[in-house]
N, CA and C of each residue as an Amber inpcrd file, in Angstrom:
protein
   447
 -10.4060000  15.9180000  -0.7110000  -9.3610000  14.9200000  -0.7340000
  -8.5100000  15.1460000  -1.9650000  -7.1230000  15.0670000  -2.1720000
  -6.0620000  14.7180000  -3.1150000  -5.7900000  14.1130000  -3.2580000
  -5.4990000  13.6410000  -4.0410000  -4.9190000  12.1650000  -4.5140000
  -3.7850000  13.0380000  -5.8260000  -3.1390000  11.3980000  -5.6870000
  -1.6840000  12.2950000  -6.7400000  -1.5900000  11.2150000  -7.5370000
  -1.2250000  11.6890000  -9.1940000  -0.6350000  10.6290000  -9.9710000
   0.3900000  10.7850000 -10.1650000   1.0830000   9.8000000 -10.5870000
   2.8300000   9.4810000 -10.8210000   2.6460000   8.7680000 -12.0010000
   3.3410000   8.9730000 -13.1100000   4.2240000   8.3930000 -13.9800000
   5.2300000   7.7430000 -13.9890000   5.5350000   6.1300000 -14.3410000
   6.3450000   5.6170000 -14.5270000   7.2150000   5.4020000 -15.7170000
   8.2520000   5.2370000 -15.7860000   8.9030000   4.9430000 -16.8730000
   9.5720000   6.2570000 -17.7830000  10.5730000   6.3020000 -18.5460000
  11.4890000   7.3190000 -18.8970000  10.7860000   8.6190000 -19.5440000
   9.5920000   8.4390000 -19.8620000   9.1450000   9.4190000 -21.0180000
   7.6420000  10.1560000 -19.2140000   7.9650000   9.6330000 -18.4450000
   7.0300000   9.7820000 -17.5450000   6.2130000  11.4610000 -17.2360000
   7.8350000  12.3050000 -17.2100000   6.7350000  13.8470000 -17.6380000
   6.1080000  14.0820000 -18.5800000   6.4620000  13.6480000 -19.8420000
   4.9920000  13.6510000 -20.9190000   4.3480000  13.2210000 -20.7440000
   4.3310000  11.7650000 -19.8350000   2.8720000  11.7410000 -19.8140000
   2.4240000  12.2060000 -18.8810000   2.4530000  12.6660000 -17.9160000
   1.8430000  13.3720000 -16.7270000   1.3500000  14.8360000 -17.7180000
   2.2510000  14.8500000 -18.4270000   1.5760000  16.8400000 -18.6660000
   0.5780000  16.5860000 -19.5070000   0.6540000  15.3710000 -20.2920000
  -0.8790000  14.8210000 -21.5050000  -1.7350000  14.4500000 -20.5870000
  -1.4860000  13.4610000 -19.6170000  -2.8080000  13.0780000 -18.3510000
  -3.2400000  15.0020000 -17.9350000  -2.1620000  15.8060000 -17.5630000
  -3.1110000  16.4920000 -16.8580000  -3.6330000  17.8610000 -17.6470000
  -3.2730000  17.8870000 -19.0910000  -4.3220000  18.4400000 -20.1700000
  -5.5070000  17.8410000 -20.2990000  -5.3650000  16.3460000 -20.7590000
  -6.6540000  15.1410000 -20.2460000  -7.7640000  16.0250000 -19.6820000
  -6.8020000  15.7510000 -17.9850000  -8.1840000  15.5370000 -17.0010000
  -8.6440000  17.5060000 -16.9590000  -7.2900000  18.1600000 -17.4300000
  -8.1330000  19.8530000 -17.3070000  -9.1030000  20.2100000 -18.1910000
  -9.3270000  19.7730000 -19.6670000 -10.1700000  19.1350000 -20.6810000
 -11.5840000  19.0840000 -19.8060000 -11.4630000  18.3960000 -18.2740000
 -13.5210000  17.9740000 -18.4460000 -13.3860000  19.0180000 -17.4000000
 -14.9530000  19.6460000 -17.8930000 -15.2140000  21.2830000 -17.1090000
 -15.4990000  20.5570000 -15.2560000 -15.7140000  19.2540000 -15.0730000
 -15.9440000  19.0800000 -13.9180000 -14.5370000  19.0590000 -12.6280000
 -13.3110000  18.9390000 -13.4020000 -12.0340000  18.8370000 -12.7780000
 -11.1500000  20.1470000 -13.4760000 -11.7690000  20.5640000 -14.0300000
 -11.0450000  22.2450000 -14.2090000 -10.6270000  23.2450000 -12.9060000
  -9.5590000  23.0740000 -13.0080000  -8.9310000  23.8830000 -11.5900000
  -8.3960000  23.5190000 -10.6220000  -8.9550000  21.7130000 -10.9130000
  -8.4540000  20.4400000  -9.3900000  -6.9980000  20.5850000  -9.6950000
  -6.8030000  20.2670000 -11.0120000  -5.6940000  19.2940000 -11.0660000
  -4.3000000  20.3590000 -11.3940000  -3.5220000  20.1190000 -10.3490000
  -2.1030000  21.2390000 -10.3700000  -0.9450000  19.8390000 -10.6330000
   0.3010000  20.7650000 -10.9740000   1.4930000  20.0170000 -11.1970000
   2.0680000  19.8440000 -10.3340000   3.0110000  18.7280000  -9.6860000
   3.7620000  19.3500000  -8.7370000   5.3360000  18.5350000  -9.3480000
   6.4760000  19.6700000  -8.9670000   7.7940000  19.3630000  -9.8450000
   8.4690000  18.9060000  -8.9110000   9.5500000  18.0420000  -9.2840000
  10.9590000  17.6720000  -8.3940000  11.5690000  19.0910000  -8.1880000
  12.7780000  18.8540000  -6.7610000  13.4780000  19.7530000  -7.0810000
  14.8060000  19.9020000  -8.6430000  15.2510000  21.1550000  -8.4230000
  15.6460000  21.1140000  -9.4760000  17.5230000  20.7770000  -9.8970000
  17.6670000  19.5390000 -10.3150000  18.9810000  18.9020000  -9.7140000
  20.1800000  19.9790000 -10.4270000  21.1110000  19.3780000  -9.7000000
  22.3800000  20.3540000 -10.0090000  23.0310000  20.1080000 -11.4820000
  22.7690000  21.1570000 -12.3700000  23.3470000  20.8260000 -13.9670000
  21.8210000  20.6850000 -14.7290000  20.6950000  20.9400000 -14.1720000
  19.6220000  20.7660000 -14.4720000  19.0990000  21.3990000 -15.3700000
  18.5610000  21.9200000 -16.6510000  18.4660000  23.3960000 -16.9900000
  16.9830000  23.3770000 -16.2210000  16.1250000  23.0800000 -15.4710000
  15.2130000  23.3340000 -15.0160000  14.2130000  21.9700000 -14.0210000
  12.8740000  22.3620000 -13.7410000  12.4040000  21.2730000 -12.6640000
  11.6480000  20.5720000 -13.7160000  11.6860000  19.2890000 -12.9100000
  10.9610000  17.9880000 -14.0680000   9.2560000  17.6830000 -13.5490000
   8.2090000  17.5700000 -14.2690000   8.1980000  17.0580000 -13.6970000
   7.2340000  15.8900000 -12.7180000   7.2240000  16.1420000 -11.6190000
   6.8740000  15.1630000 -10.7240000   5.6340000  13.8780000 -11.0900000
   4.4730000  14.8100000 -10.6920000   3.4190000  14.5120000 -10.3180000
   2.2120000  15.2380000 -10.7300000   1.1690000  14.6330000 -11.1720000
  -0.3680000  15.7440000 -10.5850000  -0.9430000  15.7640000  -9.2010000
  -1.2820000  16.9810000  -9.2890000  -1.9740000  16.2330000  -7.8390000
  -3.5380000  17.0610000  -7.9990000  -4.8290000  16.2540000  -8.0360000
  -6.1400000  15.9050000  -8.3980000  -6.4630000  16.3720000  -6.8970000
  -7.4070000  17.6940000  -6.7010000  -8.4520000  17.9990000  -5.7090000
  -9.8920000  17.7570000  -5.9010000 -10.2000000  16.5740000  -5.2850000
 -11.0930000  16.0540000  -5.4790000 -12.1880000  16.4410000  -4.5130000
 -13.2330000  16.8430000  -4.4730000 -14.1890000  16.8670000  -2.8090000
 -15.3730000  15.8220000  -3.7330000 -16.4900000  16.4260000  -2.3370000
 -17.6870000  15.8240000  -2.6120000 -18.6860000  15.4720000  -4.1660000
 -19.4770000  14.6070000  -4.5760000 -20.0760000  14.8690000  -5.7440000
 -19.2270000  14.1690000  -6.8330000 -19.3130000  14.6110000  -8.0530000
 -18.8120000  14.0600000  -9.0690000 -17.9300000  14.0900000  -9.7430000
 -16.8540000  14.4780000  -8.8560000 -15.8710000  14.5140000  -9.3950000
 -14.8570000  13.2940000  -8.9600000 -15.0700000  12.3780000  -7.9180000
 -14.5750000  11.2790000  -8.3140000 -14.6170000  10.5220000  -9.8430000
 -15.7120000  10.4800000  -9.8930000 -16.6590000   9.7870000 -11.3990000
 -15.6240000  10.0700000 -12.5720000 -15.8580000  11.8110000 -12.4610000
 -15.1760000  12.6420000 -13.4960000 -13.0180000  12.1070000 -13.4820000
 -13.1010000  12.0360000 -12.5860000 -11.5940000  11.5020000 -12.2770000
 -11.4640000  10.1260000 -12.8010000 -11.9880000   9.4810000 -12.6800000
 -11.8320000   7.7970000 -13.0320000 -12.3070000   8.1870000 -14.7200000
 -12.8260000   8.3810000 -14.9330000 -13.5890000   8.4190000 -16.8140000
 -12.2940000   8.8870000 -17.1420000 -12.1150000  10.1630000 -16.7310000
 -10.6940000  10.7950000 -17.3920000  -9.6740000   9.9960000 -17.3430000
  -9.2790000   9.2940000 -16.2170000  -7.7280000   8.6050000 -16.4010000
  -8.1040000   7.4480000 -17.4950000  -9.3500000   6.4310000 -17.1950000
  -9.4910000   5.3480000 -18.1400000  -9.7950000   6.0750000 -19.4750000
 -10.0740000   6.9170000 -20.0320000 -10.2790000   7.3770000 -21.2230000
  -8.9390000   7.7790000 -21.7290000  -8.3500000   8.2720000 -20.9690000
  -6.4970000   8.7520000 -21.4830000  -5.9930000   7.7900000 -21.8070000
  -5.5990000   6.3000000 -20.6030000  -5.3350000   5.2480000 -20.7180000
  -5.3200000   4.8360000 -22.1730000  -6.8640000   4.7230000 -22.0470000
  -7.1000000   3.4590000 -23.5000000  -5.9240000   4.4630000 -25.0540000
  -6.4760000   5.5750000 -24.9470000  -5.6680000   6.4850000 -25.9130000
  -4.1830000   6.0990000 -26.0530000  -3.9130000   5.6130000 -24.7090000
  -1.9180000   5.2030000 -25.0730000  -1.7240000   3.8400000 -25.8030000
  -0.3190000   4.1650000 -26.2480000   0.1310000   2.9220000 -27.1180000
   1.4310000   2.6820000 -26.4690000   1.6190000   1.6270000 -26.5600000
   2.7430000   0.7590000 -25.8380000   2.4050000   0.3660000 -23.7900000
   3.8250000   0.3970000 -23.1590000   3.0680000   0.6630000 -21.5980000
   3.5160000   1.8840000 -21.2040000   1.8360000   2.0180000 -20.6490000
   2.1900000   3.5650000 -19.8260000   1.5140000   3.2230000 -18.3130000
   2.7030000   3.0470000 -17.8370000   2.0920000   2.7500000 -15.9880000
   2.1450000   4.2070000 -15.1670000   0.8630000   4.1810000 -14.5280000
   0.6760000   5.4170000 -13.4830000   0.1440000   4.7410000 -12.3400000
   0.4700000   5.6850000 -11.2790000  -0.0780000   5.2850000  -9.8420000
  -0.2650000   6.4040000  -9.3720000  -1.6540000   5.9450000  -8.5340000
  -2.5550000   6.8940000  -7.8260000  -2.4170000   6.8890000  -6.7700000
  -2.0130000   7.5250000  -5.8160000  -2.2000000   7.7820000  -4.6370000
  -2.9440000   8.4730000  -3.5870000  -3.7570000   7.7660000  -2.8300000
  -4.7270000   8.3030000  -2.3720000  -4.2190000   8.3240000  -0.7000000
  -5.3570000   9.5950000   0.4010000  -5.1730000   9.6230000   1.7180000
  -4.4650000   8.4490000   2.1210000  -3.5240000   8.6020000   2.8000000
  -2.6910000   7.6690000   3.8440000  -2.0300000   6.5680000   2.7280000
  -1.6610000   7.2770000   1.8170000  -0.5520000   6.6600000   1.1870000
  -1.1390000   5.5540000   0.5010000  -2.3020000   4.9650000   0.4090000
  -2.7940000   3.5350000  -0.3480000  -2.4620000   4.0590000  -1.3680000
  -2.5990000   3.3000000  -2.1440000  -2.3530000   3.6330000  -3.6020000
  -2.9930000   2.4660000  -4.9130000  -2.8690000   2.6970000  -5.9840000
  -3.3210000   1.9340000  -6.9540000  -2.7930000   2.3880000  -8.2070000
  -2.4000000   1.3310000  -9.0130000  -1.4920000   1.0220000 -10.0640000
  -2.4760000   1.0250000 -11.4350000  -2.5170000   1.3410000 -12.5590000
  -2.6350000   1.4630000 -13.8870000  -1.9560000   1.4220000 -14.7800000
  -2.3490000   0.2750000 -15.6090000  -1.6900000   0.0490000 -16.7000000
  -2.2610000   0.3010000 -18.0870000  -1.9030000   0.6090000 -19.1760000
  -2.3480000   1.0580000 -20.3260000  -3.1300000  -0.3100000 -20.9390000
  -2.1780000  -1.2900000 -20.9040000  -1.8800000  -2.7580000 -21.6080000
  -3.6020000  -3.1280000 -21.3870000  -3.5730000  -3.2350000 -22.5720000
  -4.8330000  -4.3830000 -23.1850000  -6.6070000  -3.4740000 -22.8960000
  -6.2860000  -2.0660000 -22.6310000  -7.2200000  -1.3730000 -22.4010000
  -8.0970000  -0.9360000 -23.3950000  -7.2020000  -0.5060000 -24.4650000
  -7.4040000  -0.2410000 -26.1720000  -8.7690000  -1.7890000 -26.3210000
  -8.4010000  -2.8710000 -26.2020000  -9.3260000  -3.6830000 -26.8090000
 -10.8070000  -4.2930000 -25.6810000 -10.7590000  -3.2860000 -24.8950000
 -12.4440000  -3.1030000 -23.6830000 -13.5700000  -2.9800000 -24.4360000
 -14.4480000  -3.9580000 -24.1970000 -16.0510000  -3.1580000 -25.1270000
 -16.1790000  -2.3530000 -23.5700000 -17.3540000  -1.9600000 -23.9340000
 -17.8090000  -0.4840000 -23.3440000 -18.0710000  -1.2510000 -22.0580000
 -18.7180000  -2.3750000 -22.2950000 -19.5050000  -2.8120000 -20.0780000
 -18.0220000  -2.8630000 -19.9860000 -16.8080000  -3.7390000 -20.3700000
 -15.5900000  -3.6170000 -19.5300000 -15.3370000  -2.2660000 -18.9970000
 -14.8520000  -1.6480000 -20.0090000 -15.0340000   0.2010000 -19.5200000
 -15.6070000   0.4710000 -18.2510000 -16.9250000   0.2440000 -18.4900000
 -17.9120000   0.9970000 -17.3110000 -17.6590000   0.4610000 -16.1450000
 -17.0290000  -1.0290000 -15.7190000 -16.2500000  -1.4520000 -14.9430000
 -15.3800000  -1.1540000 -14.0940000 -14.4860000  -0.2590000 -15.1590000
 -13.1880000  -0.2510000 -15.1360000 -13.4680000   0.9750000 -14.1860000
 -14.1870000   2.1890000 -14.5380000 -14.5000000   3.6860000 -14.2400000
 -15.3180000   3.3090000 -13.1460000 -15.9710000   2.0780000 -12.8450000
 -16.9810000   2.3830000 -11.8290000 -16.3240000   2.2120000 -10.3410000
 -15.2550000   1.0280000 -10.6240000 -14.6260000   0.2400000  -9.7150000
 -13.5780000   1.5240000  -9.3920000 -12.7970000   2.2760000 -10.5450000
 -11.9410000   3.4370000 -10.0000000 -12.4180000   4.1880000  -9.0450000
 -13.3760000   5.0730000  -9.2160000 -14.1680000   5.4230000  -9.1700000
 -14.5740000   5.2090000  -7.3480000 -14.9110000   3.9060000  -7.1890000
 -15.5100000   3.4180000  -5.8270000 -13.7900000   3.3400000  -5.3300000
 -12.6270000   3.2880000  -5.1580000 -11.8410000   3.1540000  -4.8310000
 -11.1770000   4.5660000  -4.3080000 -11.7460000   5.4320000  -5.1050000
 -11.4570000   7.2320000  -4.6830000 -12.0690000   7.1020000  -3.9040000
 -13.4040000   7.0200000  -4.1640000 -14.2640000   7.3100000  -3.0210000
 -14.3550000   6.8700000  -1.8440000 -13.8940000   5.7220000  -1.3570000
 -13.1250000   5.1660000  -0.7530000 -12.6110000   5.4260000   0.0300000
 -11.2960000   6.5770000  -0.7850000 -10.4640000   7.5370000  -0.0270000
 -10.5330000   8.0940000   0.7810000 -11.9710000   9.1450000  -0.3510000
 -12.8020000   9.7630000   0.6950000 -13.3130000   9.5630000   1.9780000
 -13.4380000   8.7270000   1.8620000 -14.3920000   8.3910000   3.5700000
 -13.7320000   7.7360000   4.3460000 -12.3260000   7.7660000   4.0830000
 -11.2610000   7.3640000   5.2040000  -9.8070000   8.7680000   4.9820000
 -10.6100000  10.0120000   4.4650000  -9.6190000  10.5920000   4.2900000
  -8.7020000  11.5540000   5.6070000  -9.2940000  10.8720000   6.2940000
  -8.1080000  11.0750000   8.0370000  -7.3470000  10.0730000   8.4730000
  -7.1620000   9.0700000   7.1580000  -5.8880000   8.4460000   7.1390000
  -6.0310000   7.5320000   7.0350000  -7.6710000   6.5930000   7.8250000
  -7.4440000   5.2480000   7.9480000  -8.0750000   5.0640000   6.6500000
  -7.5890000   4.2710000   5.6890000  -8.3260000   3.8980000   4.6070000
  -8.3930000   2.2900000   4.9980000  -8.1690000   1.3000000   5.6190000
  -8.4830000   0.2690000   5.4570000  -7.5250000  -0.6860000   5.1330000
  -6.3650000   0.2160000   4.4520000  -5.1610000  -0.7410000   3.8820000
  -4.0590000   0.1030000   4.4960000  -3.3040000  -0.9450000   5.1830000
  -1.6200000  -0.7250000   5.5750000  -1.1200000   0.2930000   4.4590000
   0.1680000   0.7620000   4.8990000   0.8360000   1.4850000   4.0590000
   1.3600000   1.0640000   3.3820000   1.8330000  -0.1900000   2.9060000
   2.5340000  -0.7990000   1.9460000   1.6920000  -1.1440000   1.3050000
   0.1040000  -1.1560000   1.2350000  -0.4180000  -2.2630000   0.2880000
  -0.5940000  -1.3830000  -0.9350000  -0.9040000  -1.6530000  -1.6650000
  -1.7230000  -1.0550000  -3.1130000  -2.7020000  -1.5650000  -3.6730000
  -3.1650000  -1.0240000  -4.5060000  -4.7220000  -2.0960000  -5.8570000
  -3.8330000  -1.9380000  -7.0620000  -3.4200000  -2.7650000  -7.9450000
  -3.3210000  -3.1000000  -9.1560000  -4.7000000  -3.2630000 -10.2740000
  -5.2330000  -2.0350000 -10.8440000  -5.6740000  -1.9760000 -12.2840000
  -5.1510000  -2.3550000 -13.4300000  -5.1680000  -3.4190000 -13.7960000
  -4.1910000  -3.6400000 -15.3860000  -5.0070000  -3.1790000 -16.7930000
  -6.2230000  -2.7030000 -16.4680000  -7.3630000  -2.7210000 -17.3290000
  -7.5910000  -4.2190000 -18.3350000  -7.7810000  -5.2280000 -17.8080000
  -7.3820000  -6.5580000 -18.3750000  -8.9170000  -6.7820000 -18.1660000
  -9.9220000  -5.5380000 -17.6630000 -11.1150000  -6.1320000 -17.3660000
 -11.6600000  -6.1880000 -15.8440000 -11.0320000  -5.9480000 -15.1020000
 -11.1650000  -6.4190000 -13.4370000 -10.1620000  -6.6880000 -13.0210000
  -9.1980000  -6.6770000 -13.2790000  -8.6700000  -7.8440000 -12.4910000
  -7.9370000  -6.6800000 -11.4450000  -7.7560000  -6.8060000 -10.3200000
  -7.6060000  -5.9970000  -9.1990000  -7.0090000  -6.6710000  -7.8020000
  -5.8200000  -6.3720000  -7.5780000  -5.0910000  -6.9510000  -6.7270000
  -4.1320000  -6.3330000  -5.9020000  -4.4030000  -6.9300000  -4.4540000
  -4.1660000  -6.0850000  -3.2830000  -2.8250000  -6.6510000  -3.1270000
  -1.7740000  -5.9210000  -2.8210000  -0.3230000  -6.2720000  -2.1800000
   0.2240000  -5.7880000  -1.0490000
């Protein structure tokens, strides 16, 4: 399964290229995680860009995927919003905000619940995941708090 992250907000290819040094960093997602660029607009000096996109299969590398994004996370300062997108377009939202001040059970929370939400993916990864195409999960790292739209 793939799943893709997106960067929001103006500075958004830095952070995608720091997320995906991050996640190339743990020997368990070494090799998953490729770039993928916009095209390249007219007056452009080159492509921006896009997205990661995370090859995930069986085993532990969901795990390894969720530790890595919440461990990058907490590392940012100010907001840094990303969204994950998983099989059939569901998706789920991350926010930096208020992650920095997690004791560790919040953490383990945070990674376990990611974590079960890939996996998730997984086992609906011929499309049906369970949620319409418009919906999403909202992570704010606030602790739990997790909300379907």
């Amino acid at each position: 399964m793939d799943v893709t992250v997106a960067a929001q907000g103006p500075d958004s290819g830095d952070q995608l290229r720091s997320l995906g040094q991050w996640l190339r960093n743990d020997q368990e997602l070494r090799g998953r995680v490729g770039d993928r660029e916009a095209p390249v607009a007219p007056g452009a000096l080159g492509p921006v860009l896009d997205a990661l996109e995370v090859a995930l299969g069986p085993g532990g590398a969901a795990t390894a995927f969720a530790t890595g994004v919440i461990a990058w996370l907490r590392s940012r300062r100010g907001e840094v919003r990303i969204k994950v997108t998983l099989p059939g377009r569901r998706s789920l939202e991350l926010t930096a905000r208020r992650v920095a001040g997690l004791d560790a059970e919040a953490l383990r929370r945070q990674v376990a619940e990611l974590a079960d939400l890939v996996n998730q993916g997984q086992d609906g990864a011929d499309g049906d995941t369970g949620a319409d195409d418009s919906g999403g999960d909202t992570v704010d790292g606030s602790g739990g708090r997790r909300e379907l739209t």
